[in-house]
CSV table of C-alpha atoms in Angstrom, one decimal:
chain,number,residue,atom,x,y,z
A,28,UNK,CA,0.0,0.0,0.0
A,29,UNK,CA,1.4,3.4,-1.1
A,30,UNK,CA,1.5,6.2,1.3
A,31,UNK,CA,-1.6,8.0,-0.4
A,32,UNK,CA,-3.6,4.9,0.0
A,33,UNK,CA,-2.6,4.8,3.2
A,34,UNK,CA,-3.4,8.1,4.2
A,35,UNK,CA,-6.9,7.5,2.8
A,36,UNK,CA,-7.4,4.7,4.8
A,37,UNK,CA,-6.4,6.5,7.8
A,38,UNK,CA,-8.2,9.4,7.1
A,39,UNK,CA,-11.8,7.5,7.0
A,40,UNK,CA,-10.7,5.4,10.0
A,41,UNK,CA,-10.3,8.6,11.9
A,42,UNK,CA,-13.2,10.2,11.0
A,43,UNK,CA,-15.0,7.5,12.0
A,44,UNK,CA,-13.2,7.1,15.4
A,45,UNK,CA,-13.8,10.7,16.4
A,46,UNK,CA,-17.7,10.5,15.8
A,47,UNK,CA,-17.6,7.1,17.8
A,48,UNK,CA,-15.5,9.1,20.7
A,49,UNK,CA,-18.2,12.4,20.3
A,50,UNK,CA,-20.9,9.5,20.9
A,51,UNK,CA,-19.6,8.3,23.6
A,52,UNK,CA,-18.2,11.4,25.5
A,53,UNK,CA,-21.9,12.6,25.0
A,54,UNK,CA,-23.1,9.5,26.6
A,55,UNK,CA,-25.7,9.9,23.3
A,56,UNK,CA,-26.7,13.5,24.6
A,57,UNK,CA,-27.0,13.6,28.1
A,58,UNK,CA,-24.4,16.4,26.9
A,59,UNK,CA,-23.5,17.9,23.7
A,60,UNK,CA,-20.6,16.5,21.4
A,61,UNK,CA,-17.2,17.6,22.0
A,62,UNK,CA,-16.0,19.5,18.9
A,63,UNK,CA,-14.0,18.5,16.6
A,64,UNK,CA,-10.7,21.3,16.8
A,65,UNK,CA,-8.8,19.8,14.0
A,66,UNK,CA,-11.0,20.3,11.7
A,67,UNK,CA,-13.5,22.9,12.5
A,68,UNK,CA,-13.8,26.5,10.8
A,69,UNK,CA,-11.7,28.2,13.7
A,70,UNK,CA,-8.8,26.3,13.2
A,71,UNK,CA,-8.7,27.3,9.4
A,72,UNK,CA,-9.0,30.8,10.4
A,73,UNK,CA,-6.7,30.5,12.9
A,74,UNK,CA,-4.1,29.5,10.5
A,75,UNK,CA,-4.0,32.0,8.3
A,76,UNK,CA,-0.6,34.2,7.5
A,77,UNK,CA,-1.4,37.6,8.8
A,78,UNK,CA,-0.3,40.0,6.4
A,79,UNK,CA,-0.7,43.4,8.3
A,80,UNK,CA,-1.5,44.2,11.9
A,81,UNK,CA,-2.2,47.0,14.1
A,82,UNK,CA,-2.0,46.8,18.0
A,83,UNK,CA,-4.9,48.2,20.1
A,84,UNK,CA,-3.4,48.9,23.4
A,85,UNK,CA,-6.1,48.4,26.3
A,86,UNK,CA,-5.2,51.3,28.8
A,87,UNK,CA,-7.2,53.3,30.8
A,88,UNK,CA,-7.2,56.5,28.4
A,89,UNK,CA,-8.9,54.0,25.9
A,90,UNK,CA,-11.4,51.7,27.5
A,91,UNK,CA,-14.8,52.4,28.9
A,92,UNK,CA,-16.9,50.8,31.0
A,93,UNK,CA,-20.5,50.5,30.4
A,94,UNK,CA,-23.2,49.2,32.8
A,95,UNK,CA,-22.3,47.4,36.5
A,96,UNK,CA,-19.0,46.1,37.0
A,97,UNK,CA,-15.6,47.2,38.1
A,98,UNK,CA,-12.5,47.8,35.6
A,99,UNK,CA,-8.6,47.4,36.2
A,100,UNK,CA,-5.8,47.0,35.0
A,101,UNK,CA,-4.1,43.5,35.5
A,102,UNK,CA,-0.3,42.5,35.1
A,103,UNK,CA,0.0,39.2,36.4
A,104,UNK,CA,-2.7,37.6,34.6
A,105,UNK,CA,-2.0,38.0,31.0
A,106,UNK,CA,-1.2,36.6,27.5
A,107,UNK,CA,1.2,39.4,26.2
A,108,UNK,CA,3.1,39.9,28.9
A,109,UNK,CA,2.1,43.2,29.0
A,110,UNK,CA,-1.1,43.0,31.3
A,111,UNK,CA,-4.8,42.9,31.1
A,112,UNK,CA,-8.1,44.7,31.3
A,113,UNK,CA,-9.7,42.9,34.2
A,114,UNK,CA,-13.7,43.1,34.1
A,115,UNK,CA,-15.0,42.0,37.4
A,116,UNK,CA,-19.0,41.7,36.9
A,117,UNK,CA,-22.0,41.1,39.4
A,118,UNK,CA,-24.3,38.0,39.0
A,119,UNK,CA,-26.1,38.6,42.2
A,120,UNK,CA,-27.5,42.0,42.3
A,121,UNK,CA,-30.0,41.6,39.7
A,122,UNK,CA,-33.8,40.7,39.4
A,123,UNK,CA,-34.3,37.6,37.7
A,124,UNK,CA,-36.6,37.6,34.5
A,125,UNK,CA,-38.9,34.4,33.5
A,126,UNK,CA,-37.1,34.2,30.2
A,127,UNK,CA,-33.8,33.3,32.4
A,128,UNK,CA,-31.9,35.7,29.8
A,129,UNK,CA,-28.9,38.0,30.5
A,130,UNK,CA,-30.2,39.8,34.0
A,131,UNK,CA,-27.5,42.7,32.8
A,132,UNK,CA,-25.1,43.6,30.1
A,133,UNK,CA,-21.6,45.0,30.8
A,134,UNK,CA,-19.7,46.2,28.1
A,135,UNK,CA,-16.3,47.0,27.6
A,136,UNK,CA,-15.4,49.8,25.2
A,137,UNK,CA,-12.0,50.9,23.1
A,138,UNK,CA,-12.8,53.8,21.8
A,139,UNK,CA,-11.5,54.9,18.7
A,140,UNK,CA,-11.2,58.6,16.8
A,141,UNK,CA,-13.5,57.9,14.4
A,142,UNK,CA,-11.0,56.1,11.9
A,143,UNK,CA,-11.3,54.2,8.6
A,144,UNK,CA,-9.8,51.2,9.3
A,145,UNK,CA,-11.2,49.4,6.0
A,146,UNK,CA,-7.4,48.5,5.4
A,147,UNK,CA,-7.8,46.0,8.2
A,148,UNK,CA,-10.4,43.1,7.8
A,149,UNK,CA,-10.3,40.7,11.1
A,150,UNK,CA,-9.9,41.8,14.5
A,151,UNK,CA,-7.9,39.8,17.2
A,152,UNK,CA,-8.1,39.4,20.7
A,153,UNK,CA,-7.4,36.8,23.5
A,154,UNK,CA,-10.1,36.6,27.0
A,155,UNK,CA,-10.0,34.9,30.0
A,156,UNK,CA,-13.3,33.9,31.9
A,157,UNK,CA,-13.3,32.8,35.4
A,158,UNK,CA,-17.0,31.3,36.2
A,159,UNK,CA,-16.6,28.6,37.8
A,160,UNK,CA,-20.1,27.7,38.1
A,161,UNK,CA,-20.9,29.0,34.1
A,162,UNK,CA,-20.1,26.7,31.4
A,163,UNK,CA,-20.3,29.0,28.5
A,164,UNK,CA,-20.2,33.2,28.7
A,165,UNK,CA,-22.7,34.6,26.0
A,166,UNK,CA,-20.5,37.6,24.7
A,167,UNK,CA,-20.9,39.8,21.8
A,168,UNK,CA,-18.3,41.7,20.1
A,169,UNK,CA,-18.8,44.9,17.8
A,170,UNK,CA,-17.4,47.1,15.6
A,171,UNK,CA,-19.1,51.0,16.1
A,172,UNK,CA,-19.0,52.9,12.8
A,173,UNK,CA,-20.4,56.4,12.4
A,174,UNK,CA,-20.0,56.9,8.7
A,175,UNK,CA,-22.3,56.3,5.7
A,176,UNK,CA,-23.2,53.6,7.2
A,177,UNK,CA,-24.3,52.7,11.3
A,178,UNK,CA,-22.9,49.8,12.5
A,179,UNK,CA,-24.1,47.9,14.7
A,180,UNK,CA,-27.3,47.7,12.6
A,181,UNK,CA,-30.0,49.0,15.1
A,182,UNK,CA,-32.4,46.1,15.5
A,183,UNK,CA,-30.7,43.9,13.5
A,184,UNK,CA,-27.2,41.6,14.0
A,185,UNK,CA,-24.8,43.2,11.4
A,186,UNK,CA,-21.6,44.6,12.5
A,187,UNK,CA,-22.1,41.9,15.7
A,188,UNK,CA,-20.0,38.7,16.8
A,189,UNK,CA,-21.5,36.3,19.3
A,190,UNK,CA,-19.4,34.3,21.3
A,191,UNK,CA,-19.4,31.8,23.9
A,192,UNK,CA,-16.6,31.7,26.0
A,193,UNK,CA,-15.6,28.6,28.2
A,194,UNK,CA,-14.5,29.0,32.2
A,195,UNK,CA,-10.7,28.4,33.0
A,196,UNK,CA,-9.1,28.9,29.5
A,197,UNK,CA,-7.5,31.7,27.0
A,198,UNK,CA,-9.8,32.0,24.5
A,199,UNK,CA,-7.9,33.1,21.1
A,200,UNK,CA,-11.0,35.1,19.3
A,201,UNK,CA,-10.9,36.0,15.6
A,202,UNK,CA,-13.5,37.6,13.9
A,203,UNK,CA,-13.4,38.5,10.0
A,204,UNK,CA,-15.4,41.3,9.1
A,205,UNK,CA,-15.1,42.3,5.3
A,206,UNK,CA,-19.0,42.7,4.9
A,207,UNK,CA,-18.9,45.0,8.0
A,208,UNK,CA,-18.9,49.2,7.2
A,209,UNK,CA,-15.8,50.5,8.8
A,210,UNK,CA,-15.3,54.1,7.1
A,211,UNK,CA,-15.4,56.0,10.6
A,212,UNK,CA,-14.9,53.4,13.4
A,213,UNK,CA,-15.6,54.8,16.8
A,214,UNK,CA,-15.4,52.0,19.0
A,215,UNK,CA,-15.0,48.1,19.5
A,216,UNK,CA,-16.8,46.4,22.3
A,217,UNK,CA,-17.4,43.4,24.0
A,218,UNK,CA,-20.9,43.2,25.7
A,219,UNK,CA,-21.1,40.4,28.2
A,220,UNK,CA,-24.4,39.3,29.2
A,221,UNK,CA,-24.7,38.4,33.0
A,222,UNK,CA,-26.4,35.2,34.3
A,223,UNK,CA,-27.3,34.6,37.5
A,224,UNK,CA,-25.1,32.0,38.6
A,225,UNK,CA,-26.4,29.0,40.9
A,226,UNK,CA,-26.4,29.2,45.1
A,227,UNK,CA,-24.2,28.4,46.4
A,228,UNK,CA,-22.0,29.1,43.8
A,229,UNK,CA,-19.6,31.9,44.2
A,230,UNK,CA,-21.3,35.0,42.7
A,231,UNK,CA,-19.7,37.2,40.0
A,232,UNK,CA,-17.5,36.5,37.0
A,233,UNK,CA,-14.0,37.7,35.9
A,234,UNK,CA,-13.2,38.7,32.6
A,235,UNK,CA,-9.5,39.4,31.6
A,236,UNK,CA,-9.4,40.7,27.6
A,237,UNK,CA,-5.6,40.8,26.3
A,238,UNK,CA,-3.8,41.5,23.2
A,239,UNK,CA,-6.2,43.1,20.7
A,240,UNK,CA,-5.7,43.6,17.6
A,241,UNK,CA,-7.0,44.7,13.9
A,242,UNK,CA,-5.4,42.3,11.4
A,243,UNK,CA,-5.5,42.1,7.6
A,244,UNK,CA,-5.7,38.2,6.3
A,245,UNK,CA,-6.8,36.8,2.8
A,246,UNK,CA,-10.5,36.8,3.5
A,247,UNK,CA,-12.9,33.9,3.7
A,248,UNK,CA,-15.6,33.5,0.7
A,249,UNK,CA,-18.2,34.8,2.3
A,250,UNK,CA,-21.3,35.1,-0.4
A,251,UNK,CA,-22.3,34.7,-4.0
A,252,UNK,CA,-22.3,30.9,-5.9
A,253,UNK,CA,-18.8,30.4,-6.1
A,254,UNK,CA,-16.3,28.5,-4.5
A,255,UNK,CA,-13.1,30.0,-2.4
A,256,UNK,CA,-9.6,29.5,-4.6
A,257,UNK,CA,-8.4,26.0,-3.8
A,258,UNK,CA,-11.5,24.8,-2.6
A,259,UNK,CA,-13.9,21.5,-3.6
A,260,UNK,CA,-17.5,21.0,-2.7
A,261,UNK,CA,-19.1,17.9,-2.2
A,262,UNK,CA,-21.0,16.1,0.5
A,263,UNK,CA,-18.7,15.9,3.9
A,264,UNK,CA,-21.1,12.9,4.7
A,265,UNK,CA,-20.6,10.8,1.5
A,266,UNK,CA,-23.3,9.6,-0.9
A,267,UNK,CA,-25.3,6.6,-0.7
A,268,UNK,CA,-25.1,4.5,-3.6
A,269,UNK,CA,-27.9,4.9,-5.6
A,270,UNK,CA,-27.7,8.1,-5.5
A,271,UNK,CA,-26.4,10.9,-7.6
A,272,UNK,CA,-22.6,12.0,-6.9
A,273,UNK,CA,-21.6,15.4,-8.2
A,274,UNK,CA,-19.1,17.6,-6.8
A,275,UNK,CA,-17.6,21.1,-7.7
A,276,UNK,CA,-14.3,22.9,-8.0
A,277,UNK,CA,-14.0,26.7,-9.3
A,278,UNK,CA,-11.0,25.5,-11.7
A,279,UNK,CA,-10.6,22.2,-13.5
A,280,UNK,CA,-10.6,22.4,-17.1
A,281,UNK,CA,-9.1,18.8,-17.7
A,282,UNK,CA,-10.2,16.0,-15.6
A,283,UNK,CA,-11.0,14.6,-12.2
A,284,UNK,CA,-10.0,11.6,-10.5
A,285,UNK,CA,-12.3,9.7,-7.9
A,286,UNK,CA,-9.6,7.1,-6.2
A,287,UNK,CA,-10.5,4.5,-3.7
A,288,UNK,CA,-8.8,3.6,0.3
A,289,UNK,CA,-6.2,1.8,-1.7
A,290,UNK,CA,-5.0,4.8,-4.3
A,291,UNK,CA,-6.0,3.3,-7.0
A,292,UNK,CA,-8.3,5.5,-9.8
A,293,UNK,CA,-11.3,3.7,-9.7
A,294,UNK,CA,-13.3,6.7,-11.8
A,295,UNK,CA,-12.2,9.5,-14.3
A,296,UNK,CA,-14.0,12.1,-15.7
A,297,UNK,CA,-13.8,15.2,-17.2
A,298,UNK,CA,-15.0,19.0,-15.6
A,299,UNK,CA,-18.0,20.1,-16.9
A,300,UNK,CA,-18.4,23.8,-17.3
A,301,UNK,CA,-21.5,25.7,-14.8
A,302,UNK,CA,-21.9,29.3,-14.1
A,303,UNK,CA,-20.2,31.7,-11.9
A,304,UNK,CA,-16.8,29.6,-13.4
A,305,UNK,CA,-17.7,26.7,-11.3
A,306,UNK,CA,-16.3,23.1,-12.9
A,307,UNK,CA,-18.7,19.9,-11.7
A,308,UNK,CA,-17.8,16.6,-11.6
A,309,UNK,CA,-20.2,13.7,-11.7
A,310,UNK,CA,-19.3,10.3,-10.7
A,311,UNK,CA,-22.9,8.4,-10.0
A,312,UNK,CA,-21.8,5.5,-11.9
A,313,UNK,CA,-19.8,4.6,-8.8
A,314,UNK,CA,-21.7,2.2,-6.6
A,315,UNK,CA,-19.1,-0.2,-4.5
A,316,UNK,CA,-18.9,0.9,-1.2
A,317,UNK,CA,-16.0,2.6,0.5
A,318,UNK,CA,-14.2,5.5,1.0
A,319,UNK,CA,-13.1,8.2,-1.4
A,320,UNK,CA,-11.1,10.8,-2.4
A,321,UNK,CA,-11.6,13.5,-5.1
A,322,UNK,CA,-8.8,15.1,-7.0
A,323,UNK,CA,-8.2,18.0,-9.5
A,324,UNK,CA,-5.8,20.6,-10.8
A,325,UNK,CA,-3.6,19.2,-7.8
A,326,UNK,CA,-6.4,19.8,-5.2
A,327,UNK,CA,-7.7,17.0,-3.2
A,328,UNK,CA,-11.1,16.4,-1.2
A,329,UNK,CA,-10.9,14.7,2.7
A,330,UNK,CA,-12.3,11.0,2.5
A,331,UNK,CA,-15.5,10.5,2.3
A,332,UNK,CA,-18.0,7.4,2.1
A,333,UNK,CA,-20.2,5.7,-0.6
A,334,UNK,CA,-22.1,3.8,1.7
A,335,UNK,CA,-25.6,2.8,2.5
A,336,UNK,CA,-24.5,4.0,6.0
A,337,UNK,CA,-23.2,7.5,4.5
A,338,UNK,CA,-25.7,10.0,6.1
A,339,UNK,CA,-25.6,8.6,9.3
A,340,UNK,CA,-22.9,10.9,11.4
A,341,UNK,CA,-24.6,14.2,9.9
A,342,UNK,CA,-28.0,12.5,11.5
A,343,UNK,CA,-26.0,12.1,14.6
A,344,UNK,CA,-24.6,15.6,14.1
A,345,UNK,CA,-27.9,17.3,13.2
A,346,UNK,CA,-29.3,15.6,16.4
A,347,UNK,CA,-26.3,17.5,18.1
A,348,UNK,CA,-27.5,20.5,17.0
A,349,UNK,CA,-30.9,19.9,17.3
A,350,UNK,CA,-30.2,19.0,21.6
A,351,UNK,CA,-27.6,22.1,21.9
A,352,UNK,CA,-30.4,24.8,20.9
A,353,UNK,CA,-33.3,23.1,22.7
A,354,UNK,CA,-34.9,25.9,24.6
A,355,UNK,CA,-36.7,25.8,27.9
A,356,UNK,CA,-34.4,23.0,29.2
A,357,UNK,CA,-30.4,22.9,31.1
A,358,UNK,CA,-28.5,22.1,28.3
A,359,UNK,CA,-25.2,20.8,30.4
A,360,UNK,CA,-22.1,23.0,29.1
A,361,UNK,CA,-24.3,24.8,26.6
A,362,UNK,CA,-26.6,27.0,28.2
A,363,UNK,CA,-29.3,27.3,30.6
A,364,UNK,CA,-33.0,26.9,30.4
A,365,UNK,CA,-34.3,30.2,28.1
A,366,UNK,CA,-36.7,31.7,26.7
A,367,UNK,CA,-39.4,30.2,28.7
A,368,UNK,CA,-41.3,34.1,28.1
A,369,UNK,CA,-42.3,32.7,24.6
A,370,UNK,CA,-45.8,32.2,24.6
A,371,UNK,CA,-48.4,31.4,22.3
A,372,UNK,CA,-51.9,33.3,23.1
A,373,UNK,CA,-55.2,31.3,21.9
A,374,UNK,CA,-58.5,33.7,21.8
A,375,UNK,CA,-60.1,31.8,24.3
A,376,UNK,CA,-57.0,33.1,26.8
A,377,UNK,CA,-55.1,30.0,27.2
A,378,UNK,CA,-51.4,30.4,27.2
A,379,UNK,CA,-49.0,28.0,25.9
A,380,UNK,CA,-45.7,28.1,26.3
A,381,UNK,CA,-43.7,27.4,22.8
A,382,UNK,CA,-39.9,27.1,24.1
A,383,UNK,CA,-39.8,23.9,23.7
A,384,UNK,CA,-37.4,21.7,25.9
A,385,UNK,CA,-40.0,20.7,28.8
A,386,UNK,CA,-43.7,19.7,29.7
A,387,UNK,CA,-46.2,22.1,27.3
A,388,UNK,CA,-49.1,23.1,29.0
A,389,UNK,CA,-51.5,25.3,29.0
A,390,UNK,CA,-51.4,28.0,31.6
């Protein structure tokens, strides 16, 4: 067996083994699935060459404070060596609201002069959460422009990041913005939304933000019906046999090669012109069962299945999803019971809650 083969092979078994492992870890979704860091989105971004940068020091001539909370300035806890902002924020002082939403929302705010910083298209910044008895910190970060266009959108969620940030970790945060107006920047801030957290926890959390940053990177493909240079798409799950099996590259004018776990070419075909540039490749006559890889112009897919079994981890995975978003219910390590405000209102009166997640009755 010749190292691609081999490769291939490994590749299929190890995607494989991680769903078994996310399975398992999840004890079938008492919990969500762990995620898969090697080959999720942030890791790509994360890996990108930066080819310009601009430091945004966090002093106190340059950060605001917005809502309850205390600010300082930390040296010992930090990721640059140069020190902190530390954000100390009350979880106790606050009414609590059916919905179980954020009782409060502190935000931090580096203000800017009203700059165009359009030459920049990612900011970067590292945070720290200590809340011990808060699995995941609901954050927002936004960029403040007072140009020809307002940003953050009022009402709406453009010029806004979410983010949920893990206890006991530096978080390394990246957010690409090239869709975002950013003529006459006034501000970045993170907003974080305070939950109360449960007796007899220890009240409060502690935010420490470090090292930010406005970076300029080869943007991500971000809209329209073509593909990002280098890139192939095809179905990450695999195909079922019977079933038609196209894929798509942006460039490929010759041919494409479908080989099988051992490296051997078990299809060939040639690109086949679409719109917006876009090359697709067909290979539906291909019914033995196994796992594939697609190749052209030099570019090559991650395995993938032909299987009668093929759709069965994005079931699994869409059941993930499906248990991580579930309202009106603990989800452990996601969030806590929400929304239960949501109701729907029959003429006669009755009242029915619609967040979904426990017992629906009629109130």
């Amino acid at each position: 067996m010749d190292g691609k083969a081999l490769l291939n092979v490994i590749g299929g078994a190890k995607m494989l083994g991680q769903m078994k492992r996310q399975l398992e870890n999840s004890r079938c979704f008492r919990q969500g699935m762990e995620k898969d860091l090697e080959e999720c989105a942030e890791a790509r971004w994360l890996a990108k060459p930066v080819l310009d940068s601009r430091a945004l020091p966090l002093d106190s001539d340059n950060v605001r404070l917005q809502g309850p909370g205390v600010m300082s300035f930390e040296k010992k806890h930090t990721i640059s060596g140069k020190g902190s902002i530390r954000l100390d924020v009350p979880t106790d002082g606050c009414r609590r609201h059916p919905s179980n939403r954020a009782f409060s929302v502190t935000t931090m705010m580096r203000l800017l002069p009203g700059e165009n910083l359009e030459r920049f298209n990612r900011i970067s910044l590292w945070i720290y959460v200590d809340s011990p008895a808060i699995a995941n910190n609901f954050m927002e970060l936004s960029i403040h422009n007072q140009g020809k266009h307002i940003m953050p959108l009022p009402g709406r969620f453009e010029g806004t990041h979410t983010l949920g940030i893990p206890h006991g970790e530096w978080q390394h945060i990246v957010w690409e913005f090239p869709y975002v107006y950013r003529d006459f920047v006034t501000g970045i801030s993170l907003a974080i939304h305070a939950h109360r957290t449960p007796v007899p926890a220890p009240q409060g959390i502690t935010v420490y933000v470090d090292n930010m940053c406005l970076e300029q990177v080869e943007a991500d493909h971000y809209k329209g019906f073509d593909l990002r240079a280098g890139a192939i798409a095809y179905c990450h799950s695999g195909y079922r046999p019977e079933a038609v099996k196209q894929a798509y590259a942006q460039s490929g004018s010759g041919m494409f090669y479908l080989r099988n776990s051992s490296g051997e070419v078990t299809f060939q075909g040639n690109c086949v012109p679409q719109a917006n540039g876009l090359r697709q490749m067909d290979f539906s006559p291909v019914k033995a069962e196994g796992w594939y890889t697609l190749e052209v112009d030099g570019k090559k897919s991650r395995p993938f299945r032909i299987g009668r079994d093929a759709y069965i981890p994005a079931a699994w995975k869409t059941l993930n999803f499906f248990f991580s978003e579930r309202c009106g219910f603990d989800v452990p390590g996601i969030h806590t019971e929400c929304h239960m405000d949501v109701m729907s209102v029959h003429p006669d009166g009755r009242r029915l809650p619609v967040c979904g997640g426990g017992m629906t009755r009629a109130i």
